[in-house]
Each structure stands twice: as structure tokens, then as C-alpha cells.
CSV table of C-alpha atoms and ligand atoms in Angstrom, one decimal:
chain,number,residue,atom,x,y,z
A,1,MET,CA,54.5,-11.5,95.3
A,2,GLU,CA,51.6,-13.1,93.5
A,3,LYS,CA,51.9,-16.9,93.2
A,4,LYS,CA,52.0,-18.4,89.7
A,5,TRP,CA,49.6,-21.3,90.2
A,6,LYS,CA,46.1,-21.6,91.8
A,7,ALA,CA,45.8,-24.9,93.7
A,8,ALA,CA,43.0,-26.7,95.6
A,9,VAL,CA,43.4,-29.5,98.1
A,10,ILE,CA,40.7,-32.1,99.0
A,11,THR,CA,41.1,-34.5,101.9
A,12,LEU,CA,39.0,-37.7,101.6
A,13,SER,CA,38.6,-39.2,105.0
A,14,ASP,CA,35.5,-40.6,106.7
A,15,LYS,CA,37.2,-40.3,110.1
A,16,SER,CA,38.3,-36.7,109.7
A,17,TYR,CA,34.9,-35.7,108.2
A,18,ALA,CA,33.2,-37.2,111.2
A,19,GLY,CA,35.5,-35.2,113.5
A,20,GLU,CA,37.1,-38.4,114.8
A,21,ARG,CA,40.6,-37.6,113.7
A,22,GLU,CA,42.3,-34.3,112.9
A,23,ASP,CA,43.1,-33.9,109.2
A,24,LYS,CA,46.8,-33.4,109.1
A,25,SER,CA,47.4,-34.3,105.5
A,26,GLY,CA,45.4,-31.5,103.8
A,27,PRO,CA,47.2,-28.8,105.8
A,28,LEU,CA,50.5,-30.5,105.1
A,29,ILE,CA,49.9,-30.3,101.3
A,30,LYS,CA,48.9,-26.7,101.6
A,31,GLU,CA,52.1,-26.0,103.5
A,32,MET,CA,54.3,-27.8,101.0
A,33,LEU,CA,52.6,-26.1,98.0
A,34,GLU,CA,52.9,-22.6,99.6
A,35,THR,CA,56.7,-23.0,100.0
A,36,GLU,CA,56.7,-23.2,96.2
A,37,ASP,CA,54.9,-21.1,93.6
A,38,TYR,CA,51.3,-22.1,94.5
A,39,GLU,CA,48.5,-20.3,96.2
A,40,VAL,CA,46.0,-22.7,97.8
A,41,THR,CA,42.7,-21.1,97.3
A,42,GLU,CA,40.5,-24.0,98.4
A,43,GLN,CA,41.0,-26.5,101.2
A,44,ILE,CA,38.1,-29.0,101.4
A,45,LEU,CA,37.3,-32.0,103.6
A,46,LEU,CA,34.9,-34.7,102.3
A,47,PRO,CA,33.8,-38.3,103.2
A,48,ASP,CA,34.7,-41.2,100.9
A,49,GLU,CA,31.6,-40.7,98.8
A,50,GLN,CA,32.2,-41.0,95.0
A,51,GLU,CA,29.4,-38.8,93.8
A,52,GLU,CA,30.4,-36.0,96.2
A,53,ILE,CA,34.0,-36.3,95.2
A,54,GLU,CA,33.1,-36.1,91.5
A,55,LYS,CA,30.9,-33.0,92.0
A,56,CYS,CA,33.7,-31.3,94.0
A,57,LEU,CA,36.3,-32.1,91.4
A,58,CYS,CA,34.1,-30.7,88.5
A,59,LYS,CA,33.4,-27.5,90.4
A,60,LEU,CA,37.1,-26.9,91.1
A,61,CYS,CA,38.0,-27.5,87.5
A,62,ASP,CA,35.1,-26.0,85.6
A,63,GLU,CA,34.0,-23.1,87.9
A,64,LYS,CA,37.0,-22.3,90.1
A,65,ARG,CA,39.4,-23.0,87.3
A,66,ALA,CA,42.2,-24.3,89.6
A,67,ASP,CA,45.5,-25.1,87.8
A,68,LEU,CA,46.1,-28.0,90.2
A,69,VAL,CA,43.9,-30.1,92.4
A,70,LEU,CA,45.6,-32.5,94.9
A,71,THR,CA,43.5,-35.1,96.7
A,72,THR,CA,44.7,-37.1,99.7
A,73,GLY,CA,43.2,-40.3,101.0
A,74,GLY,CA,40.8,-42.9,99.7
A,75,THR,CA,43.3,-44.5,97.3
A,76,GLY,CA,43.8,-47.9,99.1
A,77,PHE,CA,41.9,-51.2,99.3
A,78,SER,CA,39.3,-50.3,101.9
A,79,MET,CA,35.8,-50.9,100.5
A,80,ARG,CA,34.9,-47.2,100.8
A,81,ASP,CA,38.1,-46.0,99.0
A,82,ARG,CA,36.8,-44.4,95.8
A,83,THR,CA,39.1,-41.5,95.0
A,84,PRO,CA,40.6,-43.0,91.9
A,85,GLU,CA,37.2,-44.0,90.5
A,86,ALA,CA,35.9,-40.5,91.1
A,87,THR,CA,39.0,-39.0,89.5
A,88,LEU,CA,38.8,-41.2,86.4
A,89,ALA,CA,35.1,-40.5,86.0
A,90,VAL,CA,35.8,-36.7,85.6
A,91,GLY,CA,39.1,-36.9,83.8
A,92,GLU,CA,39.3,-36.2,80.1
A,93,ARG,CA,42.9,-37.3,79.6
A,94,GLN,CA,45.0,-39.6,81.8
A,95,VAL,CA,48.5,-38.7,83.0
A,96,PRO,CA,49.8,-42.1,84.1
A,97,GLY,CA,53.4,-41.0,84.4
A,98,ILE,CA,52.7,-39.0,87.6
A,99,ALA,CA,51.3,-42.0,89.5
A,100,GLU,CA,54.0,-44.2,88.0
A,101,ALA,CA,56.7,-41.9,89.3
A,102,MET,CA,55.1,-41.7,92.8
A,103,ARG,CA,54.8,-45.4,93.1
A,104,ALA,CA,58.4,-46.0,91.8
A,105,ALA,CA,59.9,-43.5,94.2
A,106,SER,CA,57.7,-44.7,97.1
A,107,LEU,CA,58.6,-48.4,96.5
A,108,GLN,CA,62.2,-47.4,97.5
A,109,ILE,CA,60.7,-46.5,100.9
A,110,THR,CA,58.0,-49.1,101.5
A,111,PRO,CA,56.6,-52.1,99.6
A,112,ARG,CA,53.2,-50.9,100.7
A,113,ALA,CA,53.5,-48.2,98.1
A,114,MET,CA,52.1,-50.6,95.5
A,115,LEU,CA,48.8,-50.6,97.5
A,116,SER,CA,48.0,-47.0,96.5
A,117,ARG,CA,45.6,-47.0,93.5
A,118,GLY,CA,46.0,-43.3,93.0
A,119,VAL,CA,45.7,-41.8,89.5
A,120,SER,CA,46.3,-38.5,87.7
A,121,VAL,CA,44.2,-36.9,85.0
A,122,ILE,CA,43.6,-33.7,83.2
A,123,ARG,CA,40.1,-32.1,83.0
A,124,LYS,CA,40.0,-29.0,80.8
A,125,ARG,CA,43.0,-26.8,82.0
A,126,THR,CA,43.3,-28.5,85.4
A,127,LEU,CA,45.6,-31.3,86.5
A,128,ILE,CA,44.2,-33.6,89.2
A,129,VAL,CA,46.6,-35.8,91.2
A,130,ASN,CA,45.6,-38.4,93.9
A,131,LEU,CA,48.0,-38.7,96.9
A,132,PRO,CA,47.6,-41.4,99.5
A,133,GLY,CA,46.1,-40.5,102.9
A,134,SER,CA,48.8,-40.5,105.6
A,135,PRO,CA,50.9,-37.4,106.2
A,136,LYS,CA,54.1,-39.5,105.7
A,137,ALA,CA,52.9,-40.7,102.3
A,138,VAL,CA,51.8,-37.2,101.4
A,139,ARG,CA,55.2,-35.8,102.2
A,140,GLU,CA,57.1,-38.5,100.3
A,141,ASN,CA,54.8,-38.6,97.2
A,142,LEU,CA,54.4,-34.8,96.8
A,143,ALA,CA,58.2,-34.3,97.2
A,144,CYS,CA,58.7,-36.7,94.3
A,145,ILE,CA,56.4,-34.9,91.8
A,146,LEU,CA,56.8,-31.2,92.8
A,147,PRO,CA,60.0,-30.7,90.7
A,148,ALA,CA,58.1,-31.6,87.5
A,149,LEU,CA,54.6,-30.2,88.0
A,150,GLY,CA,55.3,-26.6,87.1
A,151,HIS,CA,56.5,-27.4,83.6
A,152,GLY,CA,53.4,-29.5,83.0
A,153,LEU,CA,51.1,-26.8,84.4
A,154,GLY,CA,52.8,-24.3,82.1
A,155,ILE,CA,52.0,-26.3,79.0
A,156,LEU,CA,48.5,-27.0,80.2
A,157,SER,CA,47.8,-23.3,80.8
A,158,GLY,CA,49.3,-22.3,77.5
A,159,SER,CA,52.0,-20.1,79.1
A,160,GLU,CA,54.8,-22.5,78.1
A,161,GLY,CA,54.9,-24.0,74.6
A,162,GLU,CA,57.9,-26.2,74.1
A,163,CYS,CA,59.0,-29.3,76.0
A,164,GLY,CA,62.7,-28.8,76.3
A,165,ASN,CA,65.1,-31.5,77.7
A,166,HIS,CA,65.7,-29.9,81.0
A,167,VAL,CA,66.7,-32.0,84.0
B,1,ATP,N1,43.8,-36.9,106.7
B,1,ATP,C1,44.6,-37.5,107.5
B,1,ATP,N2,45.2,-36.9,108.6
B,1,ATP,C2,46.0,-37.5,109.5
B,1,ATP,N3,46.3,-38.8,109.4
B,1,ATP,C3,45.8,-39.5,108.4
B,1,ATP,C4,44.9,-38.9,107.4
B,1,ATP,N4,44.5,-39.9,106.5
B,1,ATP,C5,45.1,-41.0,106.9
B,1,ATP,N5,45.9,-40.8,108.0
B,1,ATP,C6,46.7,-41.8,108.7
B,1,ATP,O1,47.0,-42.9,107.8
B,1,ATP,C7,46.6,-44.1,108.3
B,1,ATP,C8,46.1,-45.0,107.2
B,1,ATP,O2,45.3,-44.2,106.3
B,1,ATP,P1,43.8,-44.7,105.8
B,1,ATP,O3,43.4,-44.0,104.6
B,1,ATP,O4,43.8,-46.2,105.7
B,1,ATP,O5,43.0,-44.2,107.1
B,1,ATP,P2,41.6,-44.5,107.5
B,1,ATP,O6,41.5,-43.9,108.9
B,1,ATP,O7,41.2,-45.9,107.3
B,1,ATP,O8,40.7,-43.6,106.5
B,1,ATP,P3,39.3,-42.9,106.8
B,1,ATP,O9,39.5,-41.7,107.5
B,1,ATP,O10,38.8,-42.6,105.4
B,1,ATP,O11,38.4,-43.9,107.5
B,1,ATP,C9,45.5,-43.8,109.3
B,1,ATP,O12,45.3,-44.7,110.3
B,1,ATP,C10,46.0,-42.5,109.9
B,1,ATP,O13,46.9,-42.7,110.9
B,2,MTE,N1,55.6,-42.9,99.9
B,2,MTE,C1,54.6,-43.6,100.5
B,2,MTE,N2,53.6,-44.1,99.8
B,2,MTE,C2,52.6,-44.8,100.4
B,2,MTE,C3,52.7,-45.1,101.8
B,2,MTE,C4,53.8,-44.6,102.5
B,2,MTE,O1,53.9,-44.7,103.7
B,2,MTE,N3,54.7,-43.8,101.8
B,2,MTE,N4,51.7,-45.8,102.4
B,2,MTE,C5,51.0,-46.8,101.5
B,2,MTE,C6,49.9,-47.5,102.1
B,2,MTE,S1,50.2,-48.3,103.6
B,2,MTE,C7,48.6,-47.5,101.5
B,2,MTE,S2,47.4,-48.5,102.1
B,2,MTE,C8,48.3,-46.8,100.3
B,2,MTE,C9,47.0,-46.2,100.2
B,2,MTE,O2,46.7,-45.1,101.1
B,2,MTE,P1,45.3,-44.5,101.3
B,2,MTE,O3,44.3,-45.5,101.4
B,2,MTE,O4,45.4,-43.7,102.6
B,2,MTE,O5,45.0,-43.5,100.2
B,2,MTE,O6,49.3,-45.8,100.1
B,2,MTE,C10,50.7,-46.3,100.1
B,2,MTE,N5,51.6,-45.3,99.6
């Protein structure tokens, strides 16, 4: 059956891009999305280069018209971590609640959750969400937001009008 949402996944990792470490986080996101109502149409691996990240995000939103773009990696304190800056640069509207929810849930697991600077924004009809880099963090953060994403994507795409008080 055709999936409802078109999703793209970008891994930001200098090591994986250089072939020094297998990217496990991008494929994990794809697997988690595909157990739900998402088709992952693009899976991309990039180094932590802000300009490249911005170009890629714009292309996925403006040309490919993805409903959802999930990034993994580059949200920490390392000097080359620029994913939030690139995301904010292309975003038209901020969605702070998604990052707030992920950090709140993750803080129940590890105090290091506060070290992720990840953000979430809307550009045109696409929602972009930054996830941290490790597969463990990806699993925990994505599990936290997945139950609410579909409703937001429905409103963004115009296929769902009202915001009812569903649990
Ligand atoms: N894409 C990934 N695939 C598998 N493991 C990852 C990935 N990204 C991060 N990790 C794991 O999470 C740990 C911490 O993530 P962090 O983003 O600091 O990695 P890093 O190796 O410094 O990043 P980079 O690849 O950009 O140099 C890494 O040491 C690695 O074990
Ligand atoms: N749920 C959850 N969130 C997490 C973690 C984790 O293990 N679980 N790791 C944290 C750590 S150690 C860091 S440094 C930040 C940033 O990760 P990044 O630099 O790989 O993007 O995410 C944090 N968020």
C-alpha cells in the first residue's frame, strides 16, 4: 500500500563521510520510519559543512517536496557541529516544541541530553527535525516524537484542518 508521507534522511558525520565509520544512524531512521506511514525517498550522507547542509535541505524542501526531513548528527558542542545553524538558516518558522519534547524525554534517560542543540523548523510545506548522532540517541528521540508527527504533517500539507484534543 502507498505510504502517506514522503521522508528524507540526512546523516551529518565527518567520519562516516570519510569512510572511517559505518553510518548506522541514517539506516536506523529509515527503518523506524518505514515501520510507520513513511516512504523514505532520499537517504543522504554529508560532512559537517554548513553550506552543503543548507543547500541539501533547500533542495529536499523546495524541489523534492519532502513532507519530513530528519537529520542525524552535528548537534553537539564539537567545533564542526553546525546542523542547528544550517537548519535555522533555511527555516521559515520555528517548531520549538519538538526539540523541547525530545530533550525532556531524553533527560529522563541521560543528563547528556541537554548537550544536543538540535532544532526543528518548517520550510514551505516541509518539517525539518534535527536528531543527535548516535544510534541510541536516534532511537530514543525518534520514538518520542513519532506519535505526534503525523498530525502536524497533516495540518502542514493541508490534508488535516482541525487540531482536536486527541491523546
Ligand atoms: N552516523 C553514525 N553511525 C554510527 N554511530 C554514530 C554515528 N554518529 C555518531 N555515532 C556514535 O556516537 C558517538 C558520538 O557522536 P558524535 O556526533 O560526537 O560522533 P563523532 O564521531 O564525533 O562525529 P563525526 O563523525 O561528525 O566526526 C560516536 O563516537 C559514535 O560512536
Ligand atoms: N535520548 C538521548 N539523547 C541524547 C543522547 C543519548 O544517548 N540519548 N546523547 C547526547 C549526547 S552525549 C550528545 S553530545 C548530544 C549531541 O549529539 P551529536 O553531537 O551526535 O548530535 O546528544 C545528546 N542526546
